Amino acid sequence: MYKGQVGIWGRASSAAAGSLARYRERARVKDREREARLAEANRAAGTGPRRPPPGVRPRPALPPKPVAEAVEPVPQDDSASR
């Protein structure tokens, strides 16, 4: 084979790579279109973000703490600490 010539295997390999690239691009475009349709349908239906699966429970909200009754502070006797 002479320098600069592309063999049959080289051509076939390039053709296969091109076909695969076109296939992937088509699949990517279809996927984007599907995602856009799905997002639009969700917006139209008014559904929010996905909820956790049924087996997962959210943490219960803690009840508010009761307000402690006001207690006057006990005066400190400074003579004992000296």
PDB file of N, CA and C in Angstrom:
ATOM      1  N   MET A   1       0.849  -1.163   0.000  1.00  0.00           N
ATOM      2  CA  MET A   1       0.000   0.000   0.000  1.00  0.00           C
ATOM      3  C   MET A   1       0.899   1.232   0.000  1.00  0.00           C
ATOM      4  N   TYR A   2       0.485   2.225  -0.723  1.00  0.00           N
ATOM      5  CA  TYR A   2       1.284   3.434  -0.837  1.00  0.00           C
ATOM      6  C   TYR A   2       0.888   4.438   0.226  1.00  0.00           C
ATOM      7  N   LYS A   3       1.855   5.309   0.535  1.00  0.00           N
ATOM      8  CA  LYS A   3       1.599   6.353   1.525  1.00  0.00           C
ATOM      9  C   LYS A   3       0.479   7.275   1.016  1.00  0.00           C
ATOM     10  N   GLY A   4      -0.475   7.604   1.892  1.00  0.00           N
ATOM     11  CA  GLY A   4      -1.563   8.489   1.486  1.00  0.00           C
ATOM     12  C   GLY A   4      -2.808   7.736   1.056  1.00  0.00           C
ATOM     13  N   GLN A   5      -2.702   6.449   0.831  1.00  0.00           N
ATOM     14  CA  GLN A   5      -3.885   5.685   0.443  1.00  0.00           C
ATOM     15  C   GLN A   5      -4.598   5.183   1.694  1.00  0.00           C
ATOM     16  N   VAL A   6      -5.899   5.120   1.612  1.00  0.00           N
ATOM     17  CA  VAL A   6      -6.695   4.572   2.698  1.00  0.00           C
ATOM     18  C   VAL A   6      -7.186   3.223   2.236  1.00  0.00           C
ATOM     19  N   GLY A   7      -6.939   2.219   3.067  1.00  0.00           N
ATOM     20  CA  GLY A   7      -7.357   0.878   2.697  1.00  0.00           C
ATOM     21  C   GLY A   7      -8.850   0.674   2.884  1.00  0.00           C
ATOM     22  N   ILE A   8      -9.310  -0.474   2.426  1.00  0.00           N
ATOM     23  CA  ILE A   8     -10.727  -0.802   2.538  1.00  0.00           C
ATOM     24  C   ILE A   8     -11.152  -0.838   4.000  1.00  0.00           C
ATOM     25  N   TRP A   9     -10.310  -1.407   4.857  1.00  0.00           N
ATOM     26  CA  TRP A   9     -10.665  -1.485   6.281  1.00  0.00           C
ATOM     27  C   TRP A   9     -10.755  -0.097   6.896  1.00  0.00           C
ATOM     28  N   GLY A  10      -9.882   0.775   6.504  1.00  0.00           N
ATOM     29  CA  GLY A  10      -9.906   2.150   7.028  1.00  0.00           C
ATOM     30  C   GLY A  10     -11.179   2.865   6.625  1.00  0.00           C
ATOM     31  N   ARG A  11     -11.558   2.692   5.351  1.00  0.00           N
ATOM     32  CA  ARG A  11     -12.787   3.328   4.871  1.00  0.00           C
ATOM     33  C   ARG A  11     -14.009   2.753   5.576  1.00  0.00           C
ATOM     34  N   ALA A  12     -14.041   1.445   5.723  1.00  0.00           N
ATOM     35  CA  ALA A  12     -15.180   0.794   6.374  1.00  0.00           C
ATOM     36  C   ALA A  12     -15.280   1.225   7.839  1.00  0.00           C
ATOM     37  N   SER A  13     -14.126   1.340   8.474  1.00  0.00           N
ATOM     38  CA  SER A  13     -14.103   1.751   9.875  1.00  0.00           C
ATOM     39  C   SER A  13     -14.635   3.178  10.016  1.00  0.00           C
ATOM     40  N   SER A  14     -14.223   4.068   9.122  1.00  0.00           N
ATOM     41  CA  SER A  14     -14.689   5.449   9.169  1.00  0.00           C
ATOM     42  C   SER A  14     -16.186   5.529   8.886  1.00  0.00           C
ATOM     43  N   ALA A  15     -16.649   4.726   7.943  1.00  0.00           N
ATOM     44  CA  ALA A  15     -18.079   4.723   7.612  1.00  0.00           C
ATOM     45  C   ALA A  15     -18.903   4.235   8.800  1.00  0.00           C
ATOM     46  N   ALA A  16     -18.414   3.192   9.459  1.00  0.00           N
ATOM     47  CA  ALA A  16     -19.130   2.665  10.618  1.00  0.00           C
ATOM     48  C   ALA A  16     -19.152   3.696  11.746  1.00  0.00           C
ATOM     49  N   ALA A  17     -18.039   4.373  11.947  1.00  0.00           N
ATOM     50  CA  ALA A  17     -17.973   5.389  13.003  1.00  0.00           C
ATOM     51  C   ALA A  17     -18.947   6.530  12.697  1.00  0.00           C
ATOM     52  N   GLY A  18     -19.029   6.925  11.437  1.00  0.00           N
ATOM     53  CA  GLY A  18     -19.962   7.990  11.048  1.00  0.00           C
ATOM     54  C   GLY A  18     -21.404   7.570  11.254  1.00  0.00           C
ATOM     55  N   SER A  19     -21.720   6.341  10.888  1.00  0.00           N
ATOM     56  CA  SER A  19     -23.089   5.847  11.071  1.00  0.00           C
ATOM     57  C   SER A  19     -23.456   5.809  12.549  1.00  0.00           C
ATOM     58  N   LEU A  20     -22.535   5.350  13.360  1.00  0.00           N
ATOM     59  CA  LEU A  20     -22.781   5.280  14.796  1.00  0.00           C
ATOM     60  C   LEU A  20     -22.984   6.681  15.378  1.00  0.00           C
ATOM     61  N   ALA A  21     -22.180   7.638  14.920  1.00  0.00           N
ATOM     62  CA  ALA A  21     -22.309   9.010  15.412  1.00  0.00           C
ATOM     63  C   ALA A  21     -23.666   9.592  15.032  1.00  0.00           C
ATOM     64  N   ARG A  22     -24.112   9.330  13.804  1.00  0.00           N
ATOM     65  CA  ARG A  22     -25.425   9.830  13.376  1.00  0.00           C
ATOM     66  C   ARG A  22     -26.540   9.188  14.196  1.00  0.00           C
ATOM     67  N   TYR A  23     -26.412   7.890  14.454  1.00  0.00           N
ATOM     68  CA  TYR A  23     -27.409   7.183  15.263  1.00  0.00           C
ATOM     69  C   TYR A  23     -27.490   7.788  16.659  1.00  0.00           C
ATOM     70  N   ARG A  24     -26.319   8.020  17.269  1.00  0.00           N
ATOM     71  CA  ARG A  24     -26.289   8.589  18.613  1.00  0.00           C
ATOM     72  C   ARG A  24     -26.905   9.981  18.642  1.00  0.00           C
ATOM     73  N   GLU A  25     -26.607  10.780  17.632  1.00  0.00           N
ATOM     74  CA  GLU A  25     -27.154  12.136  17.578  1.00  0.00           C
ATOM     75  C   GLU A  25     -28.672  12.100  17.441  1.00  0.00           C
ATOM     76  N   ARG A  26     -29.184  11.199  16.588  1.00  0.00           N
ATOM     77  CA  ARG A  26     -30.642  11.064  16.443  1.00  0.00           C
ATOM     78  C   ARG A  26     -31.276  10.662  17.766  1.00  0.00           C
ATOM     79  N   ALA A  27     -30.653   9.709  18.451  1.00  0.00           N
ATOM     80  CA  ALA A  27     -31.175   9.253  19.740  1.00  0.00           C
ATOM     81  C   ALA A  27     -31.161  10.397  20.753  1.00  0.00           C
ATOM     82  N   ARG A  28     -30.110  11.209  20.737  1.00  0.00           N
ATOM     83  CA  ARG A  28     -30.003  12.335  21.659  1.00  0.00           C
ATOM     84  C   ARG A  28     -31.113  13.357  21.391  1.00  0.00           C
ATOM     85  N   VAL A  29     -31.380  13.643  20.110  1.00  0.00           N
ATOM     86  CA  VAL A  29     -32.430  14.596  19.747  1.00  0.00           C
ATOM     87  C   VAL A  29     -33.797  14.068  20.186  1.00  0.00           C
ATOM     88  N   LYS A  30     -34.048  12.781  19.927  1.00  0.00           N
ATOM     89  CA  LYS A  30     -35.333  12.188  20.327  1.00  0.00           C
ATOM     90  C   LYS A  30     -35.507  12.251  21.841  1.00  0.00           C
ATOM     91  N   ASP A  31     -34.430  11.998  22.578  1.00  0.00           N
ATOM     92  CA  ASP A  31     -34.496  12.022  24.033  1.00  0.00           C
ATOM     93  C   ASP A  31     -34.805  13.433  24.529  1.00  0.00           C
ATOM     94  N   ARG A  32     -34.164  14.450  23.924  1.00  0.00           N
ATOM     95  CA  ARG A  32     -34.447  15.835  24.317  1.00  0.00           C
ATOM     96  C   ARG A  32     -35.903  16.183  24.058  1.00  0.00           C
ATOM     97  N   GLU A  33     -36.420  15.764  22.896  1.00  0.00           N
ATOM     98  CA  GLU A  33     -37.817  16.044  22.561  1.00  0.00           C
ATOM     99  C   GLU A  33     -38.755  15.358  23.560  1.00  0.00           C
ATOM    100  N   ARG A  34     -38.433  14.110  23.915  1.00  0.00           N
ATOM    101  CA  ARG A  34     -39.260  13.379  24.867  1.00  0.00           C
ATOM    102  C   ARG A  34     -39.253  14.071  26.224  1.00  0.00           C
ATOM    103  N   GLU A  35     -38.076  14.497  26.686  1.00  0.00           N
ATOM    104  CA  GLU A  35     -37.976  15.188  27.974  1.00  0.00           C
ATOM    105  C   GLU A  35     -38.767  16.493  27.946  1.00  0.00           C
ATOM    106  N   ALA A  36     -38.708  17.218  26.830  1.00  0.00           N
ATOM    107  CA  ALA A  36     -39.447  18.480  26.726  1.00  0.00           C
ATOM    108  C   ALA A  36     -40.950  18.222  26.774  1.00  0.00           C
ATOM    109  N   ARG A  37     -41.413  17.177  26.074  1.00  0.00           N
ATOM    110  CA  ARG A  37     -42.844  16.841  26.110  1.00  0.00           C
ATOM    111  C   ARG A  37     -43.276  16.457  27.517  1.00  0.00           C
ATOM    112  N   LEU A  38     -42.447  15.671  28.192  1.00  0.00           N
ATOM    113  CA  LEU A  38     -42.763  15.229  29.546  1.00  0.00           C
ATOM    114  C   LEU A  38     -42.818  16.416  30.500  1.00  0.00           C
ATOM    115  N   ALA A  39     -41.854  17.326  30.392  1.00  0.00           N
ATOM    116  CA  ALA A  39     -41.832  18.505  31.261  1.00  0.00           C
ATOM    117  C   ALA A  39     -43.068  19.362  31.014  1.00  0.00           C
ATOM    118  N   GLU A  40     -43.444  19.535  29.751  1.00  0.00           N
ATOM    119  CA  GLU A  40     -44.630  20.329  29.423  1.00  0.00           C
ATOM    120  C   GLU A  40     -45.892  19.658  29.960  1.00  0.00           C
ATOM    121  N   ALA A  41     -45.995  18.342  29.833  1.00  0.00           N
ATOM    122  CA  ALA A  41     -47.160  17.625  30.348  1.00  0.00           C
ATOM    123  C   ALA A  41     -47.243  17.765  31.868  1.00  0.00           C
ATOM    124  N   ASN A  42     -46.107  17.694  32.542  1.00  0.00           N
ATOM    125  CA  ASN A  42     -46.101  17.855  33.999  1.00  0.00           C
ATOM    126  C   ASN A  42     -46.516  19.265  34.395  1.00  0.00           C
ATOM    127  N   ARG A  43     -46.040  20.267  33.647  1.00  0.00           N
ATOM    128  CA  ARG A  43     -46.445  21.643  33.938  1.00  0.00           C
ATOM    129  C   ARG A  43     -47.945  21.809  33.741  1.00  0.00           C
ATOM    130  N   ALA A  44     -48.460  21.235  32.642  1.00  0.00           N
ATOM    131  CA  ALA A  44     -49.884  21.360  32.345  1.00  0.00           C
ATOM    132  C   ALA A  44     -50.731  20.650  33.402  1.00  0.00           C
ATOM    133  N   ALA A  45     -50.224  19.537  33.917  1.00  0.00           N
ATOM    134  CA  ALA A  45     -50.975  18.778  34.917  1.00  0.00           C
ATOM    135  C   ALA A  45     -50.851  19.402  36.302  1.00  0.00           C
ATOM    136  N   GLY A  46     -49.913  20.313  36.449  1.00  0.00           N
ATOM    137  CA  GLY A  46     -49.737  20.971  37.740  1.00  0.00           C
ATOM    138  C   GLY A  46     -49.051  20.111  38.767  1.00  0.00           C
ATOM    139  N   THR A  47     -48.323  19.121  38.325  1.00  0.00           N
ATOM    140  CA  THR A  47     -47.616  18.277  39.283  1.00  0.00           C
ATOM    141  C   THR A  47     -46.328  18.952  39.690  1.00  0.00           C
ATOM    142  N   GLY A  48     -45.986  18.779  40.938  1.00  0.00           N
ATOM    143  CA  GLY A  48     -44.763  19.370  41.460  1.00  0.00           C
ATOM    144  C   GLY A  48     -43.609  18.400  41.329  1.00  0.00           C
ATOM    145  N   PRO A  49     -42.568  18.653  42.093  1.00  0.00           N
ATOM    146  CA  PRO A  49     -41.425  17.734  42.059  1.00  0.00           C
ATOM    147  C   PRO A  49     -41.830  16.354  42.565  1.00  0.00           C
ATOM    148  N   ARG A  50     -41.018  15.371  42.251  1.00  0.00           N
ATOM    149  CA  ARG A  50     -41.333  13.990  42.630  1.00  0.00           C
ATOM    150  C   ARG A  50     -41.358  13.851  44.142  1.00  0.00           C
ATOM    151  N   ARG A  51     -42.251  13.007  44.602  1.00  0.00           N
ATOM    152  CA  ARG A  51     -42.378  12.739  46.029  1.00  0.00           C
ATOM    153  C   ARG A  51     -41.518  11.532  46.389  1.00  0.00           C
ATOM    154  N   PRO A  52     -41.152  11.428  47.668  1.00  0.00           N
ATOM    155  CA  PRO A  52     -40.363  10.246  48.055  1.00  0.00           C
ATOM    156  C   PRO A  52     -41.194   8.980  47.889  1.00  0.00           C
ATOM    157  N   PRO A  53     -40.567   7.835  47.722  1.00  0.00           N
ATOM    158  CA  PRO A  53     -41.301   6.577  47.560  1.00  0.00           C
ATOM    159  C   PRO A  53     -42.190   6.297  48.768  1.00  0.00           C
ATOM    160  N   PRO A  54     -43.236   5.483  48.596  1.00  0.00           N
ATOM    161  CA  PRO A  54     -44.197   5.262  49.674  1.00  0.00           C
ATOM    162  C   PRO A  54     -43.602   4.676  50.953  1.00  0.00           C
ATOM    163  N   GLY A  55     -42.506   3.950  50.893  1.00  0.00           N
ATOM    164  CA  GLY A  55     -41.935   3.340  52.092  1.00  0.00           C
ATOM    165  C   GLY A  55     -41.175   4.320  52.958  1.00  0.00           C
ATOM    166  N   VAL A  56     -40.880   5.507  52.437  1.00  0.00           N
ATOM    167  CA  VAL A  56     -40.065   6.477  53.172  1.00  0.00           C
ATOM    168  C   VAL A  56     -40.993   7.470  53.856  1.00  0.00           C
ATOM    169  N   ARG A  57     -40.854   7.587  55.157  1.00  0.00           N
ATOM    170  CA  ARG A  57     -41.691   8.524  55.904  1.00  0.00           C
ATOM    171  C   ARG A  57     -40.912   9.797  56.186  1.00  0.00           C
ATOM    172  N   PRO A  58     -41.553  10.945  56.035  1.00  0.00           N
ATOM    173  CA  PRO A  58     -40.867  12.184  56.419  1.00  0.00           C
ATOM    174  C   PRO A  58     -40.758  12.262  57.936  1.00  0.00           C
ATOM    175  N   ARG A  59     -39.795  12.985  58.405  1.00  0.00           N
ATOM    176  CA  ARG A  59     -39.630  13.135  59.850  1.00  0.00           C
ATOM    177  C   ARG A  59     -40.803  13.936  60.409  1.00  0.00           C
ATOM    178  N   PRO A  60     -41.367  13.498  61.533  1.00  0.00           N
ATOM    179  CA  PRO A  60     -42.494  14.255  62.096  1.00  0.00           C
ATOM    180  C   PRO A  60     -42.014  15.598  62.639  1.00  0.00           C
ATOM    181  N   ALA A  61     -42.854  16.586  62.513  1.00  0.00           N
ATOM    182  CA  ALA A  61     -42.510  17.910  63.034  1.00  0.00           C
ATOM    183  C   ALA A  61     -42.551  17.852  64.558  1.00  0.00           C
ATOM    184  N   LEU A  62     -41.573  18.458  65.176  1.00  0.00           N
ATOM    185  CA  LEU A  62     -41.524  18.477  66.636  1.00  0.00           C
ATOM    186  C   LEU A  62     -42.596  19.425  67.150  1.00  0.00           C
ATOM    187  N   PRO A  63     -43.340  19.022  68.204  1.00  0.00           N
ATOM    188  CA  PRO A  63     -44.359  19.933  68.740  1.00  0.00           C
ATOM    189  C   PRO A  63     -43.684  21.148  69.368  1.00  0.00           C
ATOM    190  N   PRO A  64     -44.341  22.294  69.343  1.00  0.00           N
ATOM    191  CA  PRO A  64     -43.710  23.480  69.931  1.00  0.00           C
ATOM    192  C   PRO A  64     -43.520  23.293  71.432  1.00  0.00           C
ATOM    193  N   LYS A  65     -42.401  23.784  71.927  1.00  0.00           N
ATOM    194  CA  LYS A  65     -42.108  23.645  73.360  1.00  0.00           C
ATOM    195  C   LYS A  65     -43.009  24.602  74.146  1.00  0.00           C
ATOM    196  N   PRO A  66     -43.554  24.128  75.277  1.00  0.00           N
ATOM    197  CA  PRO A  66     -44.393  25.033  76.078  1.00  0.00           C
ATOM    198  C   PRO A  66     -43.531  26.128  76.692  1.00  0.00           C
ATOM    199  N   VAL A  67     -44.122  27.290  76.796  1.00  0.00           N
ATOM    200  CA  VAL A  67     -43.393  28.418  77.370  1.00  0.00           C
ATOM    201  C   VAL A  67     -43.284  28.191  78.875  1.00  0.00           C
ATOM    202  N   ALA A  68     -42.063  28.214  79.397  1.00  0.00           N
ATOM    203  CA  ALA A  68     -41.851  28.000  80.837  1.00  0.00           C
ATOM    204  C   ALA A  68     -42.394  29.197  81.600  1.00  0.00           C
ATOM    205  N   GLU A  69     -42.951  28.915  82.757  1.00  0.00           N
ATOM    206  CA  GLU A  69     -43.472  30.000  83.585  1.00  0.00           C
ATOM    207  C   GLU A  69     -42.320  30.851  84.067  1.00  0.00           C
ATOM    208  N   ALA A  70     -42.548  32.132  84.106  1.00  0.00           N
ATOM    209  CA  ALA A  70     -41.495  33.061  84.516  1.00  0.00           C
ATOM    210  C   ALA A  70     -41.116  32.811  85.968  1.00  0.00           C
ATOM    211  N   VAL A  71     -39.847  32.565  86.187  1.00  0.00           N
ATOM    212  CA  VAL A  71     -39.339  32.340  87.538  1.00  0.00           C
ATOM    213  C   VAL A  71     -38.350  33.445  87.820  1.00  0.00           C
ATOM    214  N   GLU A  72     -38.513  34.097  88.979  1.00  0.00           N
ATOM    215  CA  GLU A  72     -37.593  35.178  89.305  1.00  0.00           C
ATOM    216  C   GLU A  72     -36.251  34.581  89.715  1.00  0.00           C
ATOM    217  N   PRO A  73     -35.164  35.200  89.253  1.00  0.00           N
ATOM    218  CA  PRO A  73     -33.844  34.671  89.627  1.00  0.00           C
ATOM    219  C   PRO A  73     -33.583  34.827  91.127  1.00  0.00           C
ATOM    220  N   VAL A  74     -32.870  33.856  91.670  1.00  0.00           N
ATOM    221  CA  VAL A  74     -32.555  33.873  93.104  1.00  0.00           C
ATOM    222  C   VAL A  74     -31.355  34.775  93.283  1.00  0.00           C
ATOM    223  N   PRO A  75     -31.424  35.751  94.208  1.00  0.00           N
ATOM    224  CA  PRO A  75     -30.269  36.656  94.400  1.00  0.00           C
ATOM    225  C   PRO A  75     -29.080  35.878  94.972  1.00  0.00           C
ATOM    226  N   GLN A  76     -27.893  36.193  94.494  1.00  0.00           N
ATOM    227  CA  GLN A  76     -26.664  35.526  94.937  1.00  0.00           C
ATOM    228  C   GLN A  76     -26.135  36.228  96.194  1.00  0.00           C
ATOM    229  N   ASP A  77     -25.658  35.432  97.109  1.00  0.00           N
ATOM    230  CA  ASP A  77     -25.070  35.980  98.331  1.00  0.00           C
ATOM    231  C   ASP A  77     -23.578  36.057  98.105  1.00  0.00           C
ATOM    232  N   ASP A  78     -23.045  37.262  97.979  1.00  0.00           N
ATOM    233  CA  ASP A  78     -21.624  37.449  97.676  1.00  0.00           C
ATOM    234  C   ASP A  78     -20.721  37.121  98.865  1.00  0.00           C
ATOM    235  N   SER A  79     -21.228  37.118 100.079  1.00  0.00           N
ATOM    236  CA  SER A  79     -20.380  36.892 101.239  1.00  0.00           C
ATOM    237  C   SER A  79     -19.872  35.451 101.294  1.00  0.00           C
ATOM    238  N   ALA A  80     -20.572  34.487 100.774  1.00  0.00           N
ATOM    239  CA  ALA A  80     -20.159  33.100 100.832  1.00  0.00           C
ATOM    240  C   ALA A  80     -19.000  32.813  99.895  1.00  0.00           C
ATOM    241  N   SER A  81     -18.886  33.545  98.790  1.00  0.00           N
ATOM    242  CA  SER A  81     -17.822  33.261  97.828  1.00  0.00           C
ATOM    243  C   SER A  81     -16.508  33.925  98.183  1.00  0.00           C
ATOM    244  N   ARG A  82     -16.495  34.805  99.212  1.00  0.00           N
ATOM    245  CA  ARG A  82     -15.261  35.510  99.550  1.00  0.00           C
ATOM    246  C   ARG A  82     -14.435  34.782 100.525  1.00  0.00           C
TER     247      ARG A  82
END
